[in-house]
Coordinates of C-alpha atoms in Angstrom, one line a residue:
X253 CA -0.2 0.1 -0.4
X254 CA 3.1 2.3 0.6
X255 CA 4.1 1.8 -2.6
X256 CA 1.4 2.5 -4.2
X257 CA 1.2 5.9 -2.4
X258 CA 4.5 7.0 -3.3
X259 CA 3.8 5.9 -7.0
X260 CA 1.1 8.3 -6.9
X261 CA 2.8 11.1 -5.1
X262 CA 5.7 10.7 -8.1
X263 CA 2.9 11.0 -11.1
X264 CA 1.4 14.3 -9.2
X265 CA 4.9 16.0 -8.6
X266 CA 5.3 15.0 -12.1
X267 CA 2.2 16.4 -13.8
X268 CA 3.0 19.3 -11.4
X269 CA 6.1 20.4 -12.8
X270 CA 4.8 20.1 -16.3
X271 CA 1.8 22.0 -16.1
X272 CA 3.9 24.7 -14.4
X273 CA 6.6 24.7 -17.6
X274 CA 3.7 25.1 -20.7
X275 CA 2.2 27.7 -18.4
X276 CA 5.4 29.7 -18.4
X277 CA 6.2 29.1 -22.0
X278 CA 3.0 30.8 -22.9
X279 CA 3.8 34.0 -21.4
X280 CA 6.8 34.8 -23.0
X281 CA 5.6 34.7 -26.5
X282 CA 2.8 36.8 -26.5
X283 CA 3.6 40.6 -27.3
X284 CA 1.0 42.2 -25.2
X285 CA 0.7 39.2 -22.6
X286 CA -1.3 40.7 -19.4
X287 CA 0.9 38.2 -17.8
X288 CA 4.3 40.4 -18.3
X289 CA 4.9 43.9 -17.2
X290 CA 5.7 46.2 -19.9
X291 CA 9.7 46.2 -18.8
X292 CA 9.5 41.9 -18.7
X293 CA 8.0 42.2 -22.3
X294 CA 10.3 44.6 -23.7
X295 CA 13.2 42.0 -22.6
X296 CA 11.3 38.8 -23.5
X297 CA 11.5 36.3 -26.6
X298 CA 8.9 35.1 -29.2
X299 CA 6.7 36.8 -31.9
X300 CA 5.8 39.8 -30.9
X301 CA 1.8 40.9 -31.0
X302 CA -0.2 43.3 -29.4
X303 CA -2.3 42.0 -26.6
X304 CA -4.8 39.2 -28.1
X305 CA -6.8 39.8 -25.2
X306 CA -8.6 43.1 -26.1
X307 CA -11.9 42.1 -27.1
X308 CA -12.6 41.2 -31.2
X309 CA -14.8 44.4 -32.7
X310 CA -15.8 45.0 -36.0
X311 CA -13.6 48.5 -37.4
X312 CA -16.0 51.1 -38.3
X313 CA -13.0 53.6 -38.7
X314 CA -12.0 54.4 -42.5
X315 CA -8.4 55.3 -43.1
X316 CA -7.4 58.9 -44.4
X317 CA -7.7 58.2 -47.8
X318 CA -11.2 56.4 -47.4
X319 CA -9.3 52.9 -46.6
X320 CA -10.6 50.2 -45.1
X321 CA -9.0 48.8 -41.8
X322 CA -7.0 45.5 -41.1
X323 CA -6.9 45.0 -37.1
X324 CA -4.2 45.2 -35.2
X325 CA -4.4 42.2 -33.9
X326 CA -4.1 40.8 -37.0
X327 CA 0.0 41.9 -37.0
X328 CA 3.5 39.9 -36.1
X329 CA 6.7 39.8 -36.0
X330 CA 7.4 36.4 -36.0
X331 CA 11.0 35.0 -33.6
X332 CA 13.3 35.0 -37.0
X333 CA 12.0 38.2 -38.3
X334 CA 12.7 40.5 -34.9
X335 CA 16.2 38.4 -34.7
X336 CA 17.2 39.9 -38.5
X337 CA 16.0 43.2 -37.4
X338 CA 18.1 42.9 -34.0
X339 CA 20.6 42.4 -36.9
X340 CA 20.2 45.3 -38.4
X341 CA 21.6 47.5 -35.6
X342 CA 18.4 50.3 -36.6
X343 CA 17.6 53.8 -35.0
X344 CA 14.2 54.8 -34.5
X345 CA 12.8 58.7 -33.8
X346 CA 9.4 59.2 -32.2
X347 CA 7.7 62.7 -33.7
X348 CA 4.7 63.6 -31.1
X349 CA 2.1 66.5 -32.0
X350 CA 1.8 67.0 -27.8
X351 CA 3.5 64.5 -25.3
X352 CA 1.8 66.2 -22.4
X353 CA -1.6 63.5 -21.8
X354 CA -1.6 60.1 -21.1
X355 CA -2.3 58.7 -24.5
X356 CA 0.9 60.4 -25.6
X357 CA 3.0 59.0 -22.7
X358 CA 1.5 55.1 -23.7
X359 CA 2.1 55.7 -27.0
X360 CA 5.9 56.4 -26.6
X361 CA 6.1 53.6 -23.8
X362 CA 4.6 50.9 -26.2
X363 CA 7.1 51.9 -28.6
X364 CA 10.0 52.1 -26.4
X365 CA 9.6 48.8 -25.0
X366 CA 8.5 47.4 -28.7
X367 CA 11.8 48.6 -30.1
X368 CA 14.1 47.6 -26.9
X369 CA 12.7 44.1 -28.2
X370 CA 13.8 44.7 -32.0
X371 CA 16.7 45.8 -30.8
X372 CA 16.1 49.9 -32.1
X373 CA 17.7 52.4 -30.2
X374 CA 15.4 55.4 -29.7
X375 CA 17.4 58.0 -30.5
X376 CA 14.6 61.3 -30.0
X377 CA 11.5 61.5 -28.9
X378 CA 10.2 65.3 -29.6
X379 CA 7.0 67.2 -28.6
X380 CA 5.6 70.1 -30.9
X381 CA 2.8 70.9 -28.2
X382 CA 0.5 71.4 -31.2
X383 CA 2.5 73.7 -33.1
X384 CA 3.1 72.7 -36.8
X385 CA 6.1 74.9 -37.4
X386 CA 7.5 73.2 -34.0
X387 CA 7.1 70.0 -35.5
X388 CA 8.6 71.1 -38.9
X389 CA 12.1 72.3 -36.5
X390 CA 11.5 68.8 -34.5
X391 CA 12.0 66.9 -38.1
X392 CA 14.9 68.5 -39.5
X393 CA 16.4 68.1 -35.2
X394 CA 15.7 64.1 -36.2
X395 CA 16.9 64.1 -39.3
X396 CA 20.6 65.0 -38.2
X397 CA 20.5 62.5 -36.0
X398 CA 20.0 60.0 -39.4
X399 CA 16.9 57.8 -37.9
X400 CA 16.6 54.3 -39.9
X401 CA 12.6 54.7 -38.4
X402 CA 10.4 57.9 -37.9
X403 CA 7.3 57.0 -36.3
X404 CA 5.1 60.6 -36.0
X405 CA 1.8 61.9 -35.5
X406 CA 1.3 65.1 -38.1
X407 CA 0.0 68.4 -36.2
X408 CA -1.5 69.7 -39.4
X409 CA -1.3 67.3 -42.6
X410 CA -0.5 70.4 -44.9
X411 CA 2.3 72.6 -43.1
X412 CA 4.3 69.3 -42.0
X413 CA 3.6 67.2 -45.5
X414 CA 7.1 68.5 -46.6
X415 CA 9.3 68.0 -43.6
X416 CA 7.8 64.3 -43.6
X417 CA 8.3 63.8 -47.3
X418 CA 12.4 64.8 -46.8
X419 CA 11.9 62.1 -44.6
X420 CA 11.0 59.4 -46.7
X421 CA 13.1 60.7 -49.7
X422 CA 15.8 59.8 -47.1
X423 CA 15.1 56.7 -46.8
X424 CA 13.4 56.6 -43.8
X425 CA 10.8 53.9 -42.9
X426 CA 7.9 56.4 -41.7
X427 CA 4.7 55.1 -39.3
X428 CA 2.2 57.4 -38.7
X429 CA -0.2 57.6 -35.8
X430 CA -3.9 58.7 -36.4
X431 CA -3.5 60.6 -39.7
X432 CA -1.1 60.8 -42.5
X433 CA 0.3 64.5 -44.1
X434 CA -1.5 65.3 -47.7
X435 CA -0.1 64.4 -50.7
X436 CA 2.1 61.3 -49.4
X437 CA 1.6 57.9 -50.7
X438 CA 0.9 54.6 -48.6
X439 CA 3.6 52.2 -49.8
X440 CA 5.5 54.5 -51.1
X441 CA 6.3 57.5 -48.8
X442 CA 5.1 55.5 -45.4
X443 CA 4.2 52.2 -44.1
X444 CA 1.3 52.4 -42.9
X445 CA -1.2 54.7 -40.5
X446 CA -2.2 53.5 -37.0
X447 CA -5.2 54.2 -35.3
X448 CA -7.9 53.9 -32.7
X449 CA -11.3 52.6 -34.2
X450 CA -12.3 56.3 -33.4
X451 CA -15.5 55.6 -35.3
X452 CA -16.6 52.9 -32.9
X453 CA -15.6 54.5 -29.9
X454 CA -18.3 57.7 -30.8
X455 CA -20.7 55.2 -30.9
X456 CA -19.6 54.2 -27.9
X457 CA -19.9 57.6 -26.0
X458 CA -23.0 58.0 -28.1
X459 CA -25.0 54.9 -26.2
X460 CA -23.5 55.6 -23.1
X461 CA -25.1 59.3 -23.2
X462 CA -28.5 57.8 -24.1
X463 CA -28.4 55.4 -21.3
X464 CA -27.6 57.8 -18.9
X465 CA -30.1 60.5 -19.9
X466 CA -33.2 57.8 -20.7
X467 CA -32.6 58.3 -24.2
X468 CA -34.6 61.7 -23.9
X469 CA -33.0 65.5 -23.3
X470 CA -30.9 68.4 -25.1
X471 CA -27.7 68.3 -25.5
X472 CA -24.1 70.0 -26.5
X473 CA -21.5 69.1 -28.7
X474 CA -17.8 69.8 -28.2
X475 CA -15.3 69.3 -31.6
X476 CA -12.1 69.7 -33.1
X477 CA -12.2 72.5 -34.9
X478 CA -9.1 71.3 -37.2
X479 CA -8.5 69.6 -40.3
X480 CA -8.3 66.2 -38.4
X481 CA -9.7 63.0 -39.6
X482 CA -9.6 61.4 -36.4
X483 CA -11.3 63.2 -34.3
X484 CA -13.9 64.5 -37.1
X485 CA -14.5 61.0 -37.2
X486 CA -15.6 60.6 -33.2
X487 CA -18.0 63.7 -33.3
X488 CA -19.4 62.4 -37.1
X489 CA -19.8 59.1 -35.1
X490 CA -21.5 60.6 -31.7
X491 CA -23.4 62.6 -33.8
X492 CA -24.9 60.1 -36.3
X493 CA -25.4 57.3 -33.7
X494 CA -27.9 60.4 -31.9
X495 CA -29.7 61.2 -35.1
X496 CA -30.1 57.6 -35.8
X497 CA -30.7 55.4 -32.8
X498 CA -32.3 58.4 -30.6
X499 CA -34.7 60.5 -32.0
X500 CA -35.5 61.5 -28.7
X501 CA -32.0 63.5 -27.3
X502 CA -31.5 66.7 -29.2
X503 CA -27.9 68.3 -30.0
X504 CA -28.9 72.0 -29.4
X505 CA -25.5 73.3 -29.2
X506 CA -22.1 72.5 -31.0
X507 CA -18.6 73.9 -30.3
X508 CA -15.3 73.9 -31.5
X509 CA -11.8 74.2 -29.8
X510 CA -9.0 73.7 -31.5
X511 CA -6.2 72.9 -28.5
X512 CA -6.6 70.8 -25.7
X513 CA -7.1 73.4 -23.0
X514 CA -10.3 75.1 -24.9
X515 CA -12.5 73.2 -23.3
X516 CA -13.6 75.0 -20.2
X517 CA -14.1 78.0 -22.2
X518 CA -15.6 76.6 -24.3
X519 CA -18.2 74.7 -22.3
X520 CA -19.0 77.5 -20.4
X521 CA -20.2 79.5 -22.9
X522 CA -22.3 76.6 -24.0
X523 CA -23.6 76.0 -20.4
X524 CA -24.3 80.4 -20.2
X525 CA -26.8 79.6 -22.9
X526 CA -28.0 76.9 -22.0
X527 CA -28.3 76.3 -18.6
X528 CA -30.4 73.3 -17.9
X529 CA -28.1 71.2 -20.5
X530 CA -28.8 67.7 -20.0
X531 CA -25.6 66.4 -22.0
X532 CA -22.3 67.4 -23.3
X533 CA -20.3 65.0 -25.7
X534 CA -16.3 66.4 -26.0
X535 CA -14.2 65.0 -28.6
X536 CA -11.1 63.8 -26.2
X537 CA -10.3 63.5 -22.7
X538 CA -8.6 66.3 -21.6
X539 CA -10.8 69.1 -23.0
X540 CA -13.2 66.8 -21.2
X541 CA -11.9 67.9 -18.0
X542 CA -12.6 71.5 -18.7
X543 CA -16.0 70.6 -19.4
X544 CA -16.8 69.3 -15.7
X545 CA -14.4 72.0 -14.6
X546 CA -17.2 74.3 -16.4
X547 CA -20.0 71.9 -15.2
X548 CA -19.5 72.8 -11.6
X549 CA -18.6 76.2 -11.6
X550 CA -22.1 77.0 -13.3
X551 CA -23.7 74.6 -10.5
X552 CA -25.2 71.9 -13.2
X553 CA -24.1 68.9 -11.6
X554 CA -26.5 66.7 -13.3
X555 CA -24.6 66.9 -16.2
X556 CA -23.6 64.1 -18.1
X557 CA -20.3 64.0 -19.8
X558 CA -19.4 61.0 -22.3
X559 CA -16.0 61.5 -24.4
X560 CA -13.0 59.5 -25.9
X561 CA -9.7 58.3 -24.0
X562 CA -9.2 57.0 -20.9
X563 CA -7.0 59.4 -19.3
X564 CA -6.4 59.6 -15.0
X565 CA -8.8 62.5 -14.4
X566 CA -12.0 61.5 -16.4
X567 CA -11.2 57.5 -15.1
X568 CA -11.6 58.9 -11.4
X569 CA -14.6 60.6 -12.1
X570 CA -16.2 57.7 -13.8
X571 CA -15.4 55.6 -11.1
X572 CA -16.3 57.5 -8.3
X573 CA -19.9 58.0 -10.2
X574 CA -19.2 61.7 -11.4
X575 CA -20.9 63.5 -14.4
X576 CA -18.2 61.5 -16.6
X577 CA -20.3 58.9 -17.0
X578 CA -18.4 56.8 -19.8
X579 CA -16.4 57.4 -22.8
X580 CA -15.0 54.6 -25.7
X581 CA -11.1 54.0 -25.2
X582 CA -8.2 54.2 -27.7
X583 CA -5.8 51.6 -26.3
X584 CA -2.4 53.7 -27.0
X585 CA -0.3 51.2 -25.5
X586 CA -1.1 48.6 -28.5
X587 CA -0.8 51.7 -30.8
X588 CA 2.5 52.2 -29.9
X589 CA 3.6 48.3 -30.0
X590 CA 1.6 47.9 -33.6
X591 CA 3.5 51.0 -35.0
X592 CA 7.0 49.6 -34.1
X593 CA 5.9 45.8 -36.0
X594 CA 5.0 48.4 -39.0
X595 CA 8.2 49.7 -38.6
X596 CA 9.5 46.3 -38.9
X597 CA 7.6 45.4 -42.1
X598 CA 9.0 48.3 -43.3
X599 CA 12.6 47.5 -42.7
X600 CA 11.7 43.7 -43.8
X601 CA 10.6 45.4 -47.3
X602 CA 7.5 42.8 -45.7
X603 CA 3.7 44.3 -47.4
X604 CA 1.9 46.2 -45.0
X605 CA -1.5 47.6 -44.8
X606 CA -2.0 51.3 -45.4
X607 CA -4.5 51.3 -42.6
X608 CA -4.6 49.7 -39.2
X609 CA -6.7 50.0 -35.8
X610 CA -7.3 48.5 -32.7
X611 CA -10.9 47.9 -32.1
X612 CA -13.0 50.2 -29.6
X613 CA -13.0 49.9 -26.0
X614 CA -16.1 51.0 -24.3
X615 CA -16.0 52.3 -20.6
X616 CA -17.8 52.6 -18.3
X617 CA -18.2 52.8 -14.0
X618 CA -18.7 48.9 -14.1
X619 CA -15.3 48.3 -16.1
X620 CA -13.3 50.8 -15.8
X621 CA -10.7 49.2 -13.7
X622 CA -10.2 46.5 -16.1
X623 CA -10.5 48.4 -19.1
X624 CA -7.5 50.9 -17.6
X625 CA -5.0 47.8 -16.9
X626 CA -6.2 46.9 -21.1
X627 CA -5.7 50.5 -22.0
X628 CA -2.3 50.8 -20.1
X629 CA -0.9 47.2 -19.3
X630 CA -0.7 48.1 -15.8
X631 CA -3.6 48.5 -12.4
X632 CA -5.0 51.5 -11.9
X633 CA -3.7 53.9 -9.7
X634 CA -5.0 53.7 -6.0
X635 CA -7.1 56.8 -6.1
X636 CA -9.1 55.1 -9.1
X637 CA -8.8 51.9 -7.1
X638 CA -10.0 53.4 -3.7
X639 CA -12.9 55.5 -5.8
X640 CA -14.4 52.1 -7.9
X641 CA -14.8 51.1 -4.7

C-alpha cells in the first residue's frame, strides 16, 4: 500500500512540474501579454503582437484616404524576423504632436518597449506642443541623427507634409499615428497609419450618453475645429448615432476647440446659453476635464458628459460616479506596439496594410478598472481603485 501511495505521489509531482512549465512557456510568446509588465515584455523572446486579450470588434473607422481598416490584432513579427531586425542595428525617432497627456505617454511607452525587443535604439522623442512650425523644426533636428525609422503624428496634414516627405525621400521608414500628411502615399512615402477605431469609440460615447439620459434630453457637442480625420470621425459617429438611434435626444449646441486647453471656455459659453443642458459630448479627455470644471462652476451637477480616451482625471470621475458617465477608449500602448511592428515590416520590406486600427473599447463605471489594465498594461492607480470601491 505504501509503494502505491509513493508511486501516485510521484506521478502528481511530475504532472505539476509539467503544468508549470507549459504556463511559463505561454507567457513568453505573447507580445502584449497581461502576464508580463512592459519592462518584462521588452526583454522577452518570441513573436511580437499586440495584446490578444483585447475584445474582437468590427472596425468601423476608415483611413485618411477612405481605406478599410485591418485589425491591429492581425499584425505579427515572428521570432526569426525579430532576430533579423536585431542584426541590422537600427535606430528610430518618435515625433509627437503633443506629449502632455496619458495617451501620448502610453504610445511612447509601447513604442519604446517594442523597439527594445527589436534591438532598435530610440535616438529622439520630440513634442511639438501642437505647433506645426515646431514639428517641422523637430523633424529637421531628428533627421540630423540619421534614424532608420520615424514614427510620428502630424500636427497639421498640410504644413508638415514637406518635412515628412523629406524624411521619406531620405530613405527613412515612416509610420504615422492617427493621421498622415497631405500628398503622401502608402507604400511609397510611408509604411502605414495606425489609429484606434475612432468611429467605434464615438458610437460607444453616444450609447453611454443615451443610457445615462434615459434616451431623452438636450445636449451639446464640443468638437475639434481642425483638419484632423480621427477626431472628426469621433464627432461624426457620436452625432450620427444620436440622430439615428435616439430621436428624443436633441443636439441643441455645438462648439469647436482648436487645442486641449479650450474645453472649459467653450463648455462655459455653452452652459451660459443653455443653463439646463442635460448632456455634453467632448471630443477627447483633456478638454472634457475643462467641461467638467465648467459644469461644476455653473452649478449644473447633473450634466452627463461622455468623451474619448481614458485619462487619469476622467477615469477617476467615472470610477467615483461623477458627471462623466463613460467613454470610448483608445488603446495607445497597443497602438505603440502596432506602430513598432509596422516599422519592422518596413525594414524587412514586408507588405503592410495602408491603414490599421485597434478595436474600440467601451468604458463605464462597471468596467473602468479592467479597462485601465487593457489600455495601459498595468493596474489603475490607487486613487482610481479606491474611488471604484
